[in-house]
Coordinates of C-alpha atoms in Angstrom, one line a residue:
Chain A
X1 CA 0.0 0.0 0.0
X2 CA 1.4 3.4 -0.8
X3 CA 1.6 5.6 1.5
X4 CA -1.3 8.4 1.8
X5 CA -0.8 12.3 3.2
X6 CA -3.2 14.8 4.1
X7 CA -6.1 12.8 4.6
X8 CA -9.3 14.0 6.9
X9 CA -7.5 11.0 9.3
X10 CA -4.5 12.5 9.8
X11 CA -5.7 15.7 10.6
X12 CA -8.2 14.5 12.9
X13 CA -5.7 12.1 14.2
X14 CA -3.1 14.8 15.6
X15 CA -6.2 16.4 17.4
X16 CA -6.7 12.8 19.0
X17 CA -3.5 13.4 20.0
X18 CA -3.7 16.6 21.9
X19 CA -6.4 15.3 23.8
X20 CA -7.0 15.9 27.7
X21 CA -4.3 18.4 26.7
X22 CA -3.6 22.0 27.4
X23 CA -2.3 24.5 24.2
X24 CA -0.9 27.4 25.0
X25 CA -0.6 30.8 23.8
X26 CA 2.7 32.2 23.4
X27 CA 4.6 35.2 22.0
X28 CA 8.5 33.9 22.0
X29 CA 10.6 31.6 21.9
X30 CA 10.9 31.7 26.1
X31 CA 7.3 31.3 27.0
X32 CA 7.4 28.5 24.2
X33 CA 9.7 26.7 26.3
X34 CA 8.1 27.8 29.4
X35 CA 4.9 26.0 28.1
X36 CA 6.5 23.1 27.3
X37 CA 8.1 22.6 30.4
X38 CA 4.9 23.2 32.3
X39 CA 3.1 20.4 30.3
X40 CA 1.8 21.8 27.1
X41 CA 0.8 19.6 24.6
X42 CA 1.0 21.9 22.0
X43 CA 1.9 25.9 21.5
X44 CA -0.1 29.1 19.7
X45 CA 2.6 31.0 18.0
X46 CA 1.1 34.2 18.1
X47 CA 2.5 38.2 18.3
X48 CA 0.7 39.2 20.8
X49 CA -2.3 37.6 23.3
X50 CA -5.7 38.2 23.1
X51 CA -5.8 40.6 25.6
X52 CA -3.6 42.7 24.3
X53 CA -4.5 43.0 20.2
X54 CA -7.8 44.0 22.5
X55 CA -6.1 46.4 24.4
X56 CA -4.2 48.2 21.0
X57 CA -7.2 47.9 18.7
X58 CA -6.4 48.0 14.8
X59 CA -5.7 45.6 12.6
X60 CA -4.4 42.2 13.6
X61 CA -2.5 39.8 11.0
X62 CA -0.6 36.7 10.9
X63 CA 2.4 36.5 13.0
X64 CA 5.8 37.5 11.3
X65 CA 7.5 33.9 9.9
X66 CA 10.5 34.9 11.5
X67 CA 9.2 35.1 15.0
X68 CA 7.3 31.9 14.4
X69 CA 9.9 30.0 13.0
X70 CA 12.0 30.7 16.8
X71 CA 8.7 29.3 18.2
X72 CA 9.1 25.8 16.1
X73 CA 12.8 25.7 16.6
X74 CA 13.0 26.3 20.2
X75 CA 10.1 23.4 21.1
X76 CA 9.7 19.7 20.3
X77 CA 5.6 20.0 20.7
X78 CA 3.1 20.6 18.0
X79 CA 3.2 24.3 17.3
X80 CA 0.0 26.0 15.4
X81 CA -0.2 29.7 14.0
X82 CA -3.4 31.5 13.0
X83 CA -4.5 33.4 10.1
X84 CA -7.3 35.5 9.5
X85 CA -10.5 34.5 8.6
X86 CA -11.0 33.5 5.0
X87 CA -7.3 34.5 4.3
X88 CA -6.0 31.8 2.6
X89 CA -2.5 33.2 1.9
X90 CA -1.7 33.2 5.4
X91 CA -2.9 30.3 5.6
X92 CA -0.6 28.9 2.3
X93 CA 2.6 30.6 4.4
X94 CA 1.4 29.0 7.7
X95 CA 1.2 25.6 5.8
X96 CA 4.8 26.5 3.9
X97 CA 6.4 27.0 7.7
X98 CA 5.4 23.3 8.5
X99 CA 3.0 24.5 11.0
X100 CA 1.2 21.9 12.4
X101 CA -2.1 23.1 12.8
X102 CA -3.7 26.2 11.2
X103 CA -6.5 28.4 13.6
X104 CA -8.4 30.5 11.1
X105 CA -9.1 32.9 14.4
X106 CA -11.5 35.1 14.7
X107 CA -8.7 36.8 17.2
X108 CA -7.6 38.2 14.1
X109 CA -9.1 40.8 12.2
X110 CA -10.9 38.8 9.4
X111 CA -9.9 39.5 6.2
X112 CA -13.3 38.3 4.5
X113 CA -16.3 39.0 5.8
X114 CA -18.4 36.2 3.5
X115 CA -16.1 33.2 3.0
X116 CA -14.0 31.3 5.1
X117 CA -11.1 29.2 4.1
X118 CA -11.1 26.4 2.1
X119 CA -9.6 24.1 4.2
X120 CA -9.8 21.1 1.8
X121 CA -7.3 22.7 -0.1
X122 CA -4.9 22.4 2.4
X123 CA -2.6 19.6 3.8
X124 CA -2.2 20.5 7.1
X125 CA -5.1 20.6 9.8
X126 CA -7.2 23.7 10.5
X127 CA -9.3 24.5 13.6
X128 CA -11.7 27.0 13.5
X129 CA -13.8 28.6 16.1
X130 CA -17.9 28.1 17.1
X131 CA -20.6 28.9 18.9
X132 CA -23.2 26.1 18.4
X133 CA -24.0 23.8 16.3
X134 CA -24.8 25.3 13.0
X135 CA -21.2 26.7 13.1
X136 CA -19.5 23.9 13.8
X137 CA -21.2 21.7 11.1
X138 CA -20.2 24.7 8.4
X139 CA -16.6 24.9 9.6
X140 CA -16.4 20.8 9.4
X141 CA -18.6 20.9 6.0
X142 CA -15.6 23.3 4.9
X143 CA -12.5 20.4 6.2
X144 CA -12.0 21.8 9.6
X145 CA -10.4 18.9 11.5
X146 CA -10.6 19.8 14.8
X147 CA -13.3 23.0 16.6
X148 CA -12.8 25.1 19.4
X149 CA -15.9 27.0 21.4
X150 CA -15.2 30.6 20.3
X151 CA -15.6 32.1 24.0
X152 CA -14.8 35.8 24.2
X153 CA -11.1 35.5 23.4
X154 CA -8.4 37.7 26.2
X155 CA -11.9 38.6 28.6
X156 CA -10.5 36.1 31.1
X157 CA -14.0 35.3 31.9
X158 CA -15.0 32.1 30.9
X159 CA -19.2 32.8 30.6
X160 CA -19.2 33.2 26.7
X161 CA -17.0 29.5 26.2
X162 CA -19.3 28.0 28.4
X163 CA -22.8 29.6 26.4
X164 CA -21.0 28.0 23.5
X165 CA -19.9 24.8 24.4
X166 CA -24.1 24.1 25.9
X167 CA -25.0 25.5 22.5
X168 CA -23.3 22.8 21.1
X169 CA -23.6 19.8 23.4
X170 CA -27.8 20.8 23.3
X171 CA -27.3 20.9 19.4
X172 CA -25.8 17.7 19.1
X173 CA -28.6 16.1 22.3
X174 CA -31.5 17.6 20.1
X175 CA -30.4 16.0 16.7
X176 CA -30.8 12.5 18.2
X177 CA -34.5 12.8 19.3
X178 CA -35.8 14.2 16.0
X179 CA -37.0 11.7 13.3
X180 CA -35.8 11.2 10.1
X181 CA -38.0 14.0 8.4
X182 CA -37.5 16.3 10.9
X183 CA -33.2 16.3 9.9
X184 CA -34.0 18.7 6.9
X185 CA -35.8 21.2 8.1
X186 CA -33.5 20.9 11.3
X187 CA -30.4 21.2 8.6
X188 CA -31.9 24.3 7.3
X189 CA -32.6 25.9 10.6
X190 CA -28.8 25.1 11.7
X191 CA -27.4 26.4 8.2
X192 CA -25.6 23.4 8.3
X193 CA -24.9 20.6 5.6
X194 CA -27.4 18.2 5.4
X195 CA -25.2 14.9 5.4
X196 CA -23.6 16.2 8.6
X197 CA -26.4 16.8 10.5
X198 CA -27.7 13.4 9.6
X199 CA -24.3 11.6 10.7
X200 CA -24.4 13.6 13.8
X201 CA -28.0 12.4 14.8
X202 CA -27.0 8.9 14.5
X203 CA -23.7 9.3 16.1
X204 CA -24.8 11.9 18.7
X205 CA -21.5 13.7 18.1
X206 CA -19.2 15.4 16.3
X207 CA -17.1 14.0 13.6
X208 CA -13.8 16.0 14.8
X209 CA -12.7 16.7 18.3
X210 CA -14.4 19.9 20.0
X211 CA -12.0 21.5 22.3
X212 CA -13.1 24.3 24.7
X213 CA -11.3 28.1 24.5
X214 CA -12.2 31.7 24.9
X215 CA -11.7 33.1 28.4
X216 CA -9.9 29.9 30.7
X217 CA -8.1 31.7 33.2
X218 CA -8.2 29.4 36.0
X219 CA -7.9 25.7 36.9
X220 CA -11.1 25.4 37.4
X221 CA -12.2 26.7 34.6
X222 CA -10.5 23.7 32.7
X223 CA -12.4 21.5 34.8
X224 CA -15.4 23.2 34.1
X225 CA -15.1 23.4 30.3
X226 CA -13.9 19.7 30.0
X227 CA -16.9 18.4 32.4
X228 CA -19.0 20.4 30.2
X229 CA -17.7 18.4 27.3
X230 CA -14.3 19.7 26.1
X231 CA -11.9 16.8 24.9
X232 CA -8.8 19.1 25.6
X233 CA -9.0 22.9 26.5
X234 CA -6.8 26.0 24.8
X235 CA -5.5 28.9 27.3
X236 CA -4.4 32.3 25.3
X237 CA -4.0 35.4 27.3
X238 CA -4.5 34.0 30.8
X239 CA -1.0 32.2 31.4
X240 CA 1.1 34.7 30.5
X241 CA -0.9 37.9 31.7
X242 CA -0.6 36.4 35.1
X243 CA 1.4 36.9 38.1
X244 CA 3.4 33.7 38.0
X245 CA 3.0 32.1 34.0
X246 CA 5.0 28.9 35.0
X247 CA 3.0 28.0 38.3
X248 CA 0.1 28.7 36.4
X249 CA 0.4 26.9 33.5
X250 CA 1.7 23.4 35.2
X251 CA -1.5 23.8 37.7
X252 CA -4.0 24.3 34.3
X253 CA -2.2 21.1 33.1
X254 CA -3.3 19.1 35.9
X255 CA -6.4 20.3 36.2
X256 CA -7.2 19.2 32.8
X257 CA -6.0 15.6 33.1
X258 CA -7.9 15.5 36.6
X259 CA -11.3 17.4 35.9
X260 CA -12.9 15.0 37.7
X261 CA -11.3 15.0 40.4
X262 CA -12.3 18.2 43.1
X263 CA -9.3 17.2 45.4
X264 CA -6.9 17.4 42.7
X265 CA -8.2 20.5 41.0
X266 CA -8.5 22.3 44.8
X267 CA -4.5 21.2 45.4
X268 CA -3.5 22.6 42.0
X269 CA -4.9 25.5 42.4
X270 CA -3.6 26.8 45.6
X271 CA -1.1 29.8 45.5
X272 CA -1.0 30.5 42.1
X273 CA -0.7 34.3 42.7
X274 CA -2.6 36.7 40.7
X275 CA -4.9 35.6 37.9
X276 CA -5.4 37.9 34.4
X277 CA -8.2 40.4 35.5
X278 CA -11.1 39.5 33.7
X279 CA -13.6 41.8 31.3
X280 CA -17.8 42.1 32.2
X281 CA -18.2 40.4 29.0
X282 CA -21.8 41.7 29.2
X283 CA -20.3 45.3 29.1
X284 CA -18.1 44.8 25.8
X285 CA -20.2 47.0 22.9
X286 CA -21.1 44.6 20.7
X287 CA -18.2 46.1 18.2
X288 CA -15.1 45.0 20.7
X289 CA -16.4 41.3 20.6
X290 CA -14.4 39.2 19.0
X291 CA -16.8 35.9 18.9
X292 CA -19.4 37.5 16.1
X293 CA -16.6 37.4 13.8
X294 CA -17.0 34.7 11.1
X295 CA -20.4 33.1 10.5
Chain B
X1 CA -14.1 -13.2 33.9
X2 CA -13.0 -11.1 31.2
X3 CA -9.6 -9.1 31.0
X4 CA -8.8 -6.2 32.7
X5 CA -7.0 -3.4 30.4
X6 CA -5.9 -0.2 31.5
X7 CA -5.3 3.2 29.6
X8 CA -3.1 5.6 30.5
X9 CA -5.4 8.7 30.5
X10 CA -3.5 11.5 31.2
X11 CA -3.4 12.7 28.3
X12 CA -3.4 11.6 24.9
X13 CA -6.0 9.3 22.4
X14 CA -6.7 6.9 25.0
X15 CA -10.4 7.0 23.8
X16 CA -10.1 6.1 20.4
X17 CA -7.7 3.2 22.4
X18 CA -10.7 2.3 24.2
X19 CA -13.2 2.6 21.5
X20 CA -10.8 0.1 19.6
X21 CA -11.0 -2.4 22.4
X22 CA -14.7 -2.2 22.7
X23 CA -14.8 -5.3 20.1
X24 CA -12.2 -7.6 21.9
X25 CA -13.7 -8.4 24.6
X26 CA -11.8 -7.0 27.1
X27 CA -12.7 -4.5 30.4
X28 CA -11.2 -1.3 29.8
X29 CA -10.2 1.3 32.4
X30 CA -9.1 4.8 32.2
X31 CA -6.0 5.0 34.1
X32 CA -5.3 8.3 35.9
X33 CA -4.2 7.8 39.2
X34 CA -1.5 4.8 40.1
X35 CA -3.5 3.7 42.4
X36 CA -5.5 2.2 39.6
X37 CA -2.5 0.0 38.2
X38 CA -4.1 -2.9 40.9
X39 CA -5.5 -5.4 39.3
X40 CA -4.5 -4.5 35.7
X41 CA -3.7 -7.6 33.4
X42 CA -2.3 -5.2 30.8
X43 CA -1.9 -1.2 30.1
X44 CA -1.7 1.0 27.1
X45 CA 0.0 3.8 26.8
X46 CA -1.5 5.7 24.0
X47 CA -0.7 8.4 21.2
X48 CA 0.0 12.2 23.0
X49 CA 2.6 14.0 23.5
X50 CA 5.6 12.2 25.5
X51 CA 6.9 15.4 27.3
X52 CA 3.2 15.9 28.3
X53 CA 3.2 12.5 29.9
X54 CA 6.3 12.6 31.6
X55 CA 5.4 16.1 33.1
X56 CA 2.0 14.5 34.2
X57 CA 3.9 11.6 35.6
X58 CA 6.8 13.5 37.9
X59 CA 3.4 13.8 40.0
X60 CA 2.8 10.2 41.6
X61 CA 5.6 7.6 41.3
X62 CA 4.5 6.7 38.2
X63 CA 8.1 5.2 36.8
X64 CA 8.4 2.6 40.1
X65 CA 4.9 2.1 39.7
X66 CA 5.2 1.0 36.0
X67 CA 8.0 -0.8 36.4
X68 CA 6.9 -3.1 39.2
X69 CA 3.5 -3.6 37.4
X70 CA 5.7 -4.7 34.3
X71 CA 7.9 -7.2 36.8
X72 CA 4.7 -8.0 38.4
X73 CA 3.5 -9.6 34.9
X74 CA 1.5 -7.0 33.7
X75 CA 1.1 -6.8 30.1
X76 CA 2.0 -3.1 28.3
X77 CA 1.5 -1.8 24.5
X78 CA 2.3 1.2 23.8
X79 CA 2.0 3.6 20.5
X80 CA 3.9 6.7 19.5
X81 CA 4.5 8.8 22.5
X82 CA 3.7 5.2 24.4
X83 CA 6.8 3.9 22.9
X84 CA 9.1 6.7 23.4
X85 CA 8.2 5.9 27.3
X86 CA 8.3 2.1 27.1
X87 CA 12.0 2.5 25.5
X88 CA 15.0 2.7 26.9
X89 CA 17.0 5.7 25.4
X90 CA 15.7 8.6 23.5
X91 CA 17.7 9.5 21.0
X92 CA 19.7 12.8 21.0
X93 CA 17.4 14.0 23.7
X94 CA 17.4 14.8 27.2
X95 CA 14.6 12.5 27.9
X96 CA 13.7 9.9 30.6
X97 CA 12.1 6.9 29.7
X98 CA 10.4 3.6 31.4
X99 CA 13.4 1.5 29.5
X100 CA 11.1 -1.8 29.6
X101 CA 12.0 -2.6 26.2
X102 CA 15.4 -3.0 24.1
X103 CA 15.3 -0.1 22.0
X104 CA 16.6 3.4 21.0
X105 CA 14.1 5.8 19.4
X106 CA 14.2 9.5 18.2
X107 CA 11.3 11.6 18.3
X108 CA 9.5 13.4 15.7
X109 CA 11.8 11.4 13.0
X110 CA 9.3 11.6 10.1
X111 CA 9.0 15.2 10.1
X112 CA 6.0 17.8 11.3
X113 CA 2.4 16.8 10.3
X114 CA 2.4 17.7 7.0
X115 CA 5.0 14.9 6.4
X116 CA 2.6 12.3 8.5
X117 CA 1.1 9.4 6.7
X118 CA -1.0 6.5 6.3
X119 CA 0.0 3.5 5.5
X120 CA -0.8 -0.4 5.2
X121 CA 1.6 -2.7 7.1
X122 CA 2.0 -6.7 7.0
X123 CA 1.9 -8.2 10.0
X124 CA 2.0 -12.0 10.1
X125 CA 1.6 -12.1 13.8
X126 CA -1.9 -9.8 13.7
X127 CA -3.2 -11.7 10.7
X128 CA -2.2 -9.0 7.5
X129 CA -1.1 -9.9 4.7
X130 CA -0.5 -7.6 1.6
X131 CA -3.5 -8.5 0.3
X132 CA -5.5 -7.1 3.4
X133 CA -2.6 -5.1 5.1
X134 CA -3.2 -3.6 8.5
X135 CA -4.0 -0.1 8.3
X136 CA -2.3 2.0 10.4
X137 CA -1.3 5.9 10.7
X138 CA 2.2 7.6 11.4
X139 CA 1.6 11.2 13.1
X140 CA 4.4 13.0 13.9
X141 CA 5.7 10.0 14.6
X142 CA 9.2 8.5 15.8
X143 CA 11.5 5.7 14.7
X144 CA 13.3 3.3 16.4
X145 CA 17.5 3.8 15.8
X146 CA 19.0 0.4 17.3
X147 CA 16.8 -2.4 19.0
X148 CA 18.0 -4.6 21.1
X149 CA 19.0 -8.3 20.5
X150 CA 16.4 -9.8 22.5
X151 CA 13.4 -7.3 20.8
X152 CA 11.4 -9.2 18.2
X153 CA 10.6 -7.4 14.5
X154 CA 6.7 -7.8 14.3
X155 CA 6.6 -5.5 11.6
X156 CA 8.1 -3.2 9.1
X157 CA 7.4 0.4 7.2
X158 CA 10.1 0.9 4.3
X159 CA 13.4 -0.3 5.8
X160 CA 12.7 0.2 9.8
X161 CA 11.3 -1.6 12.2
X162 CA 7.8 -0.3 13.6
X163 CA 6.0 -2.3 15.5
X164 CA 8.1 -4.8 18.2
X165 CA 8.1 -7.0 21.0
X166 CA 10.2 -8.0 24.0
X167 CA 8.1 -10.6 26.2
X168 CA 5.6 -8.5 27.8
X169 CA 5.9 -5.8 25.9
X170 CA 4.5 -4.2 22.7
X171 CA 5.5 -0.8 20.9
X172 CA 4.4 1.0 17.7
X173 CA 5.5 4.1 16.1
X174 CA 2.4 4.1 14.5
X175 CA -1.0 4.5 15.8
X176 CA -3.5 1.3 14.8
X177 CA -6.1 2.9 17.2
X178 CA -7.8 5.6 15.1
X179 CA -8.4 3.4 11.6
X180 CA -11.3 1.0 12.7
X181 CA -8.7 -2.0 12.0
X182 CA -8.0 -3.4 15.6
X183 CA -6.2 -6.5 14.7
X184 CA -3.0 -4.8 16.4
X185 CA -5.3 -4.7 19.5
X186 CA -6.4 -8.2 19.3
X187 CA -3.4 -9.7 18.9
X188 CA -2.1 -7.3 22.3
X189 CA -4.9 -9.1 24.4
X190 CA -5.0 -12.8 23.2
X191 CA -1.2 -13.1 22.7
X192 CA 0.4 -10.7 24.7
X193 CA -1.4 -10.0 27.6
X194 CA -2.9 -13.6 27.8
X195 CA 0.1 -15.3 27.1
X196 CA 1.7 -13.3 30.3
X197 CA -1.5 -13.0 32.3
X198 CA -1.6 -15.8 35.1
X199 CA -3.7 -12.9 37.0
X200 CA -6.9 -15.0 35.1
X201 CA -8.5 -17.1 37.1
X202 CA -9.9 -18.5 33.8
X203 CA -7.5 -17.9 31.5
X204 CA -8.6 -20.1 28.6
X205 CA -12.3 -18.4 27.6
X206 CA -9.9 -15.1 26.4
X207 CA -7.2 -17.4 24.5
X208 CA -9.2 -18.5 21.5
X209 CA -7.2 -17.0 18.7
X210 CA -9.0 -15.3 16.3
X211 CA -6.6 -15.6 13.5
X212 CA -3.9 -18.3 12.9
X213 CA -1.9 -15.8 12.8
X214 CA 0.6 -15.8 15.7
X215 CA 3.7 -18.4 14.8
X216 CA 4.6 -21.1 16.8
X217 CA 8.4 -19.9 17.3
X218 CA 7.1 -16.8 18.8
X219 CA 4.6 -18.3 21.4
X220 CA 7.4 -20.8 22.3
X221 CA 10.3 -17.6 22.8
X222 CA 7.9 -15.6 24.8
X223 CA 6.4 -18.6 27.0
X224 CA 9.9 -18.4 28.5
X225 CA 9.0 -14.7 29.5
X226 CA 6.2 -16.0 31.7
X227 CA 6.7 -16.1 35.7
X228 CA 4.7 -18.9 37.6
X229 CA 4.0 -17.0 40.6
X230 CA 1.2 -14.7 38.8
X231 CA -1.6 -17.4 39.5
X232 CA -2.8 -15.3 42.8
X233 CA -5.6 -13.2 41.4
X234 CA -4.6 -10.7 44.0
X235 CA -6.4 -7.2 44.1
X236 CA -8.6 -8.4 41.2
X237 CA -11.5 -6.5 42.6
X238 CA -9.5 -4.0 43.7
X239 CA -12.2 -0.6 43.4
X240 CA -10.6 1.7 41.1

């Protein structure tokens, strides 16, 4: 048998991989290696966190190559970039770098306000943010290989990753009661293709890992969002816009593998030191929020 | 009183490990805690990332505790980032490893993910042939750089060995757990771990080979491996 590349497997595959994992944002080389040390199973190469492209406002792009290349050289971990959505250049570089997964982030300033990313076209894996069902099923009708809750990226306030990650787990419940007729009109409701509704309903879940992200600042948030349903759980601005990154980081790492566990979660989280402070997500006017970008 | 198989679950695919496993008649266990290593006939250690694992594992004395279970007669199989751990050197690394089977292995030898494939492997021993090869993936995936004298060669991608066995012990670069085919898996419980498990009280309802595949020479070399003094079902119902 010859051997096959860039198969739907694959890409799904290395999200098996990172599962009951922690990824990490991370602007350098250092805090690259910081995460890895603490337990990261993969790094976000990325020029600045959430919090602060919120804090400078204007546009925000694709990392600079150079600075994401020191990322991949300096760790032995999976490292993923993002691009912008429905910016397939970046997304051409990204793949050209040997990045292993692509985040068409809605962190970013999106470069097209109709169309996302082909992500058939590519090789390498994509994963792409949601807020219920409908999304997700789009984003996996378009090759996404692996889905995150969209949250409200650098809040520090995990309330809009948990709406999303019930939006979806009462999407998916709500598909395996209805009948067979119902699926259409229920695929037309969610905007969503058809087929994948229907394998959903049978399955009663997702045909790519869902991963939780979008305001985890704490461990027990991680616990939350993967007792909620997460199979693995990204952390952007609220390791390293804490008081003590490392700590931090190696406590969200346990917390992860241990969600279950109250003892274990309580233990880990004892004297981490100052945690991000958070945004009133309520408060944010609806143009500063990040999570209506990309349909 | 069916087989008791643990997966290492602190991070990594041990689902689709378990999913695979669902067909073979086995229990299977989520392993997070080493506490729950009582009572195990055999353990994976799945796909993840092996710095990950190690980090997860400075936390308990997880080493000692693998390493007794191993001497102990506990059956182990591990995939990818499970055999980086079950090995004993990592190549050109800094990196500590369980050492419970003959081999040298480097990390991340393939290339990043664009470069990971699938691919069809023989393998006598799990019943595939060319004609219906096992399908397996490689992600990110390592290769073993020397293996040790004593280390059988189950099966082969290109020129290097990737799947192996010494006694108790089974390792693949590749991942057989997320294609549906779970031959590999089959072979794990009715060969390996049965072959080494005297922790059955009845031992014979799990042996019934599926396939004819497993060679006589092999039974024979590893039936050598296999201590008497693991008839005491000890801990069997240990709670978990």
């Amino acid at each position: 048998m010859e051997e096959q590349k860039g198969t739907l497997r694959l890409k799904t595959g290395l999200a098996e991989m990172l599962k009951g994992g922690v990824i990490m944002d991370v602007v350098d080389a250092d805090q690259a290696k910081i995460a890895e040390d603490a337990g990261a199973v993969a790094v976000m190469a990325l020029e600045r966190v959430p919090a602060d492209i919120r804090r400078d406002g204007g546009v925000a792009r694709m990392s600079d190559p150079k600075m994401i290349q020191g990322i991949i050289d300096s760790v032995s971990i999976p490292v993923m970039a993002k691009c912008r959505i429905g910016h397939f250049a970046e997304a051409q570089v990204l793949q050209s770098m040997g990045i292993d997964f692509i985040d068409e982030s809605e962190v970013l300033t999106p470069a097209d306000e109709e169309y996302h990313v082909d992500k058939f076209a590519f090789d390498a894996p994509f994963v792409c943010g949601c807020r219920n069902l409908g999304e997700a099923l789009r984003r996996i009708g378009e090759g996404a290989a692996l889905l995150r809750t969209k949250g409200e990226a650098g809040s520090g306030n995990i309330v809009e990753a948990v709406r999303h990650m019930r939006e979806v787990q009462t999407g998916i419940r709500r598909l395996t009661v209805l009948s067979p007729e119902e699926l259409m009109t229920e695929a037309k409701n969610l905007g969503a293709p058809y087929d994948l509704v229907r394998l959903v309903a049978e399955s009663g879940k997702l045909p790519v890992p869902n991963f939780a992200a979008g305001g985890v600042a704490i461990p027990a948030d991680a616990a939350l969002m993967m007792q909620l349903g997460a199979e693995a759980v990204f952390v952007g601005s609220g390791i390293f816009k804490s008081g003590d990154p490392k700590k931090r980081a190696h406590a969200i790492v346990r917390a992860t593998t241990h969600f279950n566990d109250p003892k274990m979660v309580a233990e880990v989280s004892s004297g981490l030191g100052a945690a991000m402070s958070g945004i009133e997500t309520s408060k944010l006017p609806e143009s500063e929020l990040m999570q209506t970008r990309g349909w | 009183m069916k087989l008791r198989i643990g997966i290492l679950a602190l991070q990594g695919d041990f689902a689709a490990h378990a999913r695979t496993l669902s067909g073979c008649g086995v229990e299977t266990l989520e392993v997070r805690r080493v506490a729950q290593l009582e009572g195990l006939d055999g353990l994976i250690i799945p796909g993840g990332e092996s710095t990950t694992l190690l980090n997860l594992m400075r936390d308990e004395p997880w080493f000692e505790a693998l390493k007794r279970f191993h001497a102990d007669g506990g059956a182990l199989f591990g995939t990818c980032a499970g055999a980086i751990l079950l090995s004993n050197e990592v190549v050109d690394r800094d990196q500590s490893s369980l050492g419970l089977i003959e081999t040298s292995i480097e990390r991340n030898a393939y290339g990043r993910q664009i470069d990971s494939f699938e691919a069809g492997l023989e393998c006598p021993e799990a019943g595939a042939d060319r004609s219906d090869p096992l399908k397996v993936v490689f992600i990110r995936a390592p290769r073993f750089r020397r293996v040790g004298a004593r280390v059988d060669l189950l099966a082969h991608w290109e020129d290097d060995p990737v799947l192996v066995r010494q006694g108790r012990v089974l390792a693949a670069t590749f991942h057989p757990e997320i294609t549906g085919d779970d031959r590999l898996h089959r072979y794990f419980v009715e060969q390996v771990v049965a072959e080494a498990g005297g922790r059955l009280p009845q031992r014979t309802e799990v042996r019934v080979p599926i396939t004819s595949a497993g060679s006589p020479t092999q039974t024979e070399a590893h039936a050598t491996a296999v201590e008497p003094s693991r008839s005491t079902p000890q801990g069997e119902n240990a709670p978990c």
